[in-house]
Amino acid sequence: METAMRKSELIARLRSEILSLQGFRTPSLGQHSDFGLGPVEAAFPNGVFPIGAIHEFISSATEESAATSGFMAALAGRLMKEDGICLWIGTRRSVFPLALHFFGAAPERVIFVDVKKERDLLWMIEEGLKCEALAAVIGEIKEISLTGSRRLQLAVEQSKVTGLLHRVNPRLNNPVASVCRWQISPIPSQLDTGLPGVGFARWNVQIVKVRNGEPGSWQLEWSNGRFTPITRPVIKRVGKRQILRAV
């Protein structure tokens, strides 16, 4: 009986150490997540968003690419906190820097690196991930091999920098060495007043694969500087009008 308990303790400790190496922290008692992703974070082991790891985002259309950029900017803002620095590396910059403010990421602390040759992208991202002074590296790269992604994973295991890889319309849906594969798509915004215009950004957030976790799909809104889960639409009557609201 005692031997069985020791084996269980040993397995639990080894599992915790492996998760720690993969960027999954064990939350302390009473500790809450800094990311505020709500139900999405329950998909990860210990219910904690993994930092110091590689996350892969897949986009297959222009609108998905724009939604993914906004979502990654919100994550980068959380990783940067008050004084962190982020590298944003790509060959065709499609992000308007000042718009990052909306997602909580200070554009003056984001260093954009526009690479002329795609063959230099992987090297640039890898060198960025080796820099311990950075809070995050966002890399826009279309294709990457399993071997190439392992190089990035080895880099973050040493530096503890978080890497967000955005693959736009890749030809190959090959596996890569990442803790999580995301797919972000936009959903229509909602106005409280019912007036025409553009409301807060809304996303359908899908975790396609997650190491030692539970994949799933959720809907989130970015409002008042934080993620807010969208539960279900309800109809609120105002006079003769009907207004759809999310609660």
Coordinates of C-alpha atoms in Angstrom, one line a residue:
M1 CA 0.0 0.0 0.0
E2 CA 2.8 2.4 1.0
T3 CA 4.7 1.4 -2.1
A4 CA 1.7 2.2 -4.3
M5 CA 1.3 5.6 -2.7
R6 CA 5.0 6.4 -3.3
K7 CA 4.6 5.4 -6.9
S8 CA 1.6 7.7 -7.3
E9 CA 3.5 10.6 -5.7
L10 CA 6.5 10.0 -7.9
I11 CA 4.3 9.9 -11.0
A12 CA 2.5 13.1 -9.9
R13 CA 5.8 14.9 -9.3
L14 CA 7.3 13.8 -12.6
R15 CA 4.1 14.8 -14.4
S16 CA 4.3 18.3 -12.8
E17 CA 8.0 18.7 -13.7
I18 CA 7.2 17.7 -17.3
L19 CA 4.3 20.2 -17.5
S20 CA 6.5 22.9 -16.0
L21 CA 9.2 22.3 -18.7
Q22 CA 6.4 22.6 -21.3
G23 CA 5.3 25.9 -19.9
F24 CA 2.3 24.7 -17.8
R25 CA 2.6 26.2 -14.3
T26 CA 0.9 24.8 -11.3
P27 CA -1.2 27.7 -9.8
S28 CA -0.6 28.5 -6.1
L29 CA -3.5 28.5 -3.7
G30 CA -5.8 31.4 -4.5
Q31 CA -3.8 32.4 -7.6
H32 CA -5.8 33.5 -10.6
S33 CA -4.9 33.7 -14.2
D34 CA -3.5 36.9 -15.6
F35 CA -5.0 36.3 -19.0
G36 CA -8.7 36.3 -18.1
L37 CA -9.6 33.9 -20.9
G38 CA -12.3 32.4 -18.7
P39 CA -13.5 29.0 -19.8
V40 CA -10.8 28.8 -22.5
E41 CA -8.1 28.4 -19.8
A42 CA -9.8 25.3 -18.4
A43 CA -8.7 23.5 -21.6
F44 CA -5.1 23.7 -20.4
P45 CA -3.5 21.4 -17.8
N46 CA -4.0 23.0 -14.3
G47 CA -6.3 25.6 -16.0
V48 CA -3.3 27.8 -16.7
F49 CA -2.4 29.5 -20.0
P50 CA 1.1 28.1 -20.9
I51 CA 3.8 30.7 -21.2
G52 CA 7.4 30.0 -22.2
A53 CA 6.0 27.8 -25.0
I54 CA 5.1 27.9 -28.6
H55 CA 1.4 28.5 -29.7
E56 CA 0.4 27.9 -33.3
F57 CA -2.5 29.8 -34.9
I58 CA -4.0 28.7 -38.2
S59 CA -5.8 31.1 -40.6
S60 CA -7.3 30.0 -43.9
A61 CA -9.0 33.3 -45.0
T62 CA -8.4 37.0 -44.8
E63 CA -11.0 37.7 -42.2
E64 CA -9.6 34.9 -40.0
S65 CA -6.2 36.3 -40.4
A66 CA -7.4 39.8 -39.2
A67 CA -9.3 38.2 -36.3
T68 CA -6.2 36.2 -35.3
S69 CA -4.0 39.2 -35.3
G70 CA -6.4 41.0 -32.9
F71 CA -6.6 38.0 -30.6
M72 CA -2.8 37.6 -30.6
A73 CA -2.4 41.3 -29.9
A74 CA -4.6 40.9 -26.8
L75 CA -2.5 37.9 -25.6
A76 CA 0.7 39.9 -26.3
G77 CA -0.7 42.7 -24.2
R78 CA -1.2 40.4 -21.3
L79 CA 2.3 38.9 -21.7
M80 CA 3.9 42.4 -21.9
K81 CA 2.1 43.7 -18.8
E82 CA 3.5 47.1 -17.8
D83 CA 7.0 47.2 -19.3
G84 CA 7.5 44.1 -21.5
I85 CA 8.8 44.2 -25.0
C86 CA 7.3 42.2 -27.9
L87 CA 8.8 41.3 -31.3
W88 CA 6.4 41.1 -34.3
I89 CA 8.2 39.5 -37.2
G90 CA 6.8 38.9 -40.7
T91 CA 7.2 39.6 -44.4
R92 CA 4.0 41.5 -45.1
R93 CA 2.9 43.6 -42.2
S94 CA -0.9 43.9 -42.2
V95 CA -1.3 45.2 -38.6
F96 CA -1.8 48.9 -38.0
P97 CA 0.4 49.6 -35.0
L98 CA -1.8 52.2 -33.3
A99 CA -4.7 49.8 -33.3
L100 CA -2.8 47.6 -30.9
H101 CA -3.8 50.0 -28.1
F102 CA -7.4 48.8 -28.5
F103 CA -6.3 45.3 -27.5
G104 CA -4.2 46.4 -24.5
A105 CA -0.8 46.2 -26.2
A106 CA 1.3 49.3 -26.2
P107 CA 2.5 49.8 -29.7
E108 CA 5.6 51.8 -28.6
R109 CA 6.8 48.6 -26.9
V110 CA 6.3 46.4 -30.0
I111 CA 9.3 46.1 -32.3
F112 CA 8.2 45.3 -35.8
V113 CA 10.7 43.4 -37.9
D114 CA 9.8 43.2 -41.6
V115 CA 11.9 40.5 -43.3
K116 CA 12.4 40.7 -47.0
K117 CA 13.1 37.0 -47.6
E118 CA 10.9 34.3 -46.3
R119 CA 13.8 32.0 -45.9
D120 CA 15.2 34.3 -43.2
L121 CA 11.9 34.2 -41.2
L122 CA 12.6 31.1 -39.2
W123 CA 16.0 32.2 -38.2
M124 CA 14.8 35.7 -37.1
I125 CA 12.0 34.2 -35.0
E126 CA 14.4 31.7 -33.5
E127 CA 16.9 34.4 -32.6
G128 CA 14.0 36.5 -31.1
L129 CA 12.8 33.6 -29.0
K130 CA 16.3 33.2 -27.5
C131 CA 16.3 36.7 -26.1
E132 CA 15.3 36.5 -22.5
A133 CA 14.6 40.2 -22.3
L134 CA 11.5 39.8 -24.5
A135 CA 8.0 39.0 -23.2
A136 CA 6.8 37.5 -26.4
V137 CA 7.6 37.0 -30.0
I138 CA 4.9 36.9 -32.7
G139 CA 6.0 35.3 -35.9
E140 CA 4.0 35.3 -39.1
I141 CA 5.2 32.3 -41.1
K142 CA 3.3 30.3 -43.7
E143 CA 5.1 27.0 -43.7
I144 CA 7.2 25.5 -41.0
S145 CA 8.5 21.9 -40.7
L146 CA 8.4 19.8 -37.6
T147 CA 12.1 20.1 -37.3
G148 CA 12.0 23.8 -37.7
S149 CA 9.3 24.1 -35.0
R150 CA 11.4 21.9 -32.6
R151 CA 14.2 24.5 -33.0
L152 CA 11.8 27.1 -31.7
Q153 CA 10.6 24.9 -28.9
L154 CA 14.2 24.3 -27.8
A155 CA 14.7 28.1 -27.8
V156 CA 11.8 28.9 -25.5
E157 CA 12.6 26.1 -23.1
Q158 CA 15.9 28.0 -22.4
S159 CA 14.6 31.6 -22.5
K160 CA 11.0 31.1 -21.2
V161 CA 9.8 33.6 -23.9
T162 CA 6.4 32.9 -25.2
G163 CA 6.1 32.4 -29.0
L164 CA 2.9 33.0 -31.0
L165 CA 3.2 31.5 -34.5
H166 CA 0.6 32.7 -37.0
R167 CA 0.4 30.5 -40.1
V168 CA -1.7 32.2 -42.8
N169 CA -3.3 29.8 -45.3
P170 CA -0.5 27.2 -45.1
R171 CA -0.2 24.6 -47.9
L172 CA 0.5 21.9 -45.4
N173 CA -1.5 21.1 -42.3
N174 CA 1.6 19.3 -40.8
P175 CA 2.1 18.8 -37.1
V176 CA 4.5 21.2 -35.4
A177 CA 6.1 21.2 -32.0
S178 CA 3.7 23.5 -30.2
V179 CA 1.7 23.2 -26.9
C180 CA -1.5 24.3 -28.6
R181 CA -3.0 24.8 -32.0
W182 CA -5.6 27.6 -32.2
Q183 CA -8.1 28.7 -34.9
I184 CA -9.7 32.1 -34.5
S185 CA -12.6 33.3 -36.6
P186 CA -14.6 36.5 -36.3
I187 CA -18.3 36.7 -35.3
P188 CA -20.6 39.7 -35.7
S189 CA -20.3 42.4 -33.1
Q190 CA -23.3 43.5 -31.1
L191 CA -24.4 47.0 -30.2
D192 CA -26.2 47.7 -27.0
T193 CA -28.2 50.5 -28.4
G194 CA -29.2 48.8 -31.6
L195 CA -27.8 51.6 -33.7
P196 CA -25.8 50.7 -36.8
G197 CA -22.0 50.7 -36.5
V198 CA -19.2 48.5 -35.2
G199 CA -19.3 47.0 -31.7
F200 CA -16.6 45.3 -29.7
A201 CA -14.5 42.6 -31.4
R202 CA -15.8 39.1 -31.1
W203 CA -14.2 35.9 -31.8
N204 CA -15.0 32.2 -32.1
V205 CA -12.0 30.7 -30.3
Q206 CA -11.2 27.1 -31.1
I207 CA -8.4 25.0 -29.6
V208 CA -7.9 22.3 -32.1
K209 CA -5.1 20.5 -30.3
V210 CA -3.6 21.0 -26.8
R211 CA -1.0 19.0 -25.2
N212 CA -2.4 17.1 -22.1
G213 CA -5.5 19.3 -22.3
E214 CA -9.1 19.3 -23.7
P215 CA -9.8 20.9 -27.1
G216 CA -12.9 22.8 -27.5
S217 CA -14.6 25.9 -28.9
W218 CA -15.8 29.1 -27.2
Q219 CA -17.0 32.6 -28.1
L220 CA -15.3 35.6 -26.6
E221 CA -15.7 39.4 -26.8
W222 CA -12.9 42.0 -26.2
S223 CA -14.5 44.8 -24.2
N224 CA -13.3 47.2 -21.5
G225 CA -9.7 45.9 -21.9
R226 CA -10.5 42.2 -21.1
F227 CA -11.8 39.0 -22.5
T228 CA -15.5 38.4 -21.8
P229 CA -17.2 35.0 -22.6
I230 CA -20.3 35.2 -24.7
T231 CA -22.8 32.8 -23.3
R232 CA -26.1 33.0 -25.1
P233 CA -28.0 35.6 -27.0
V234 CA -31.2 36.9 -25.5
I235 CA -33.9 39.2 -26.8
K236 CA -34.6 42.4 -24.8
R237 CA -37.7 44.4 -25.6
V238 CA -37.4 48.2 -25.7
G239 CA -40.7 49.6 -26.7
K240 CA -41.7 48.1 -30.0
R241 CA -38.2 47.1 -30.8
Q242 CA -36.3 43.9 -30.1
I243 CA -32.7 44.1 -29.3
L244 CA -30.4 41.1 -29.1
R245 CA -28.0 41.1 -26.2
A246 CA -25.4 38.6 -25.0
V247 CA -25.4 37.7 -21.3

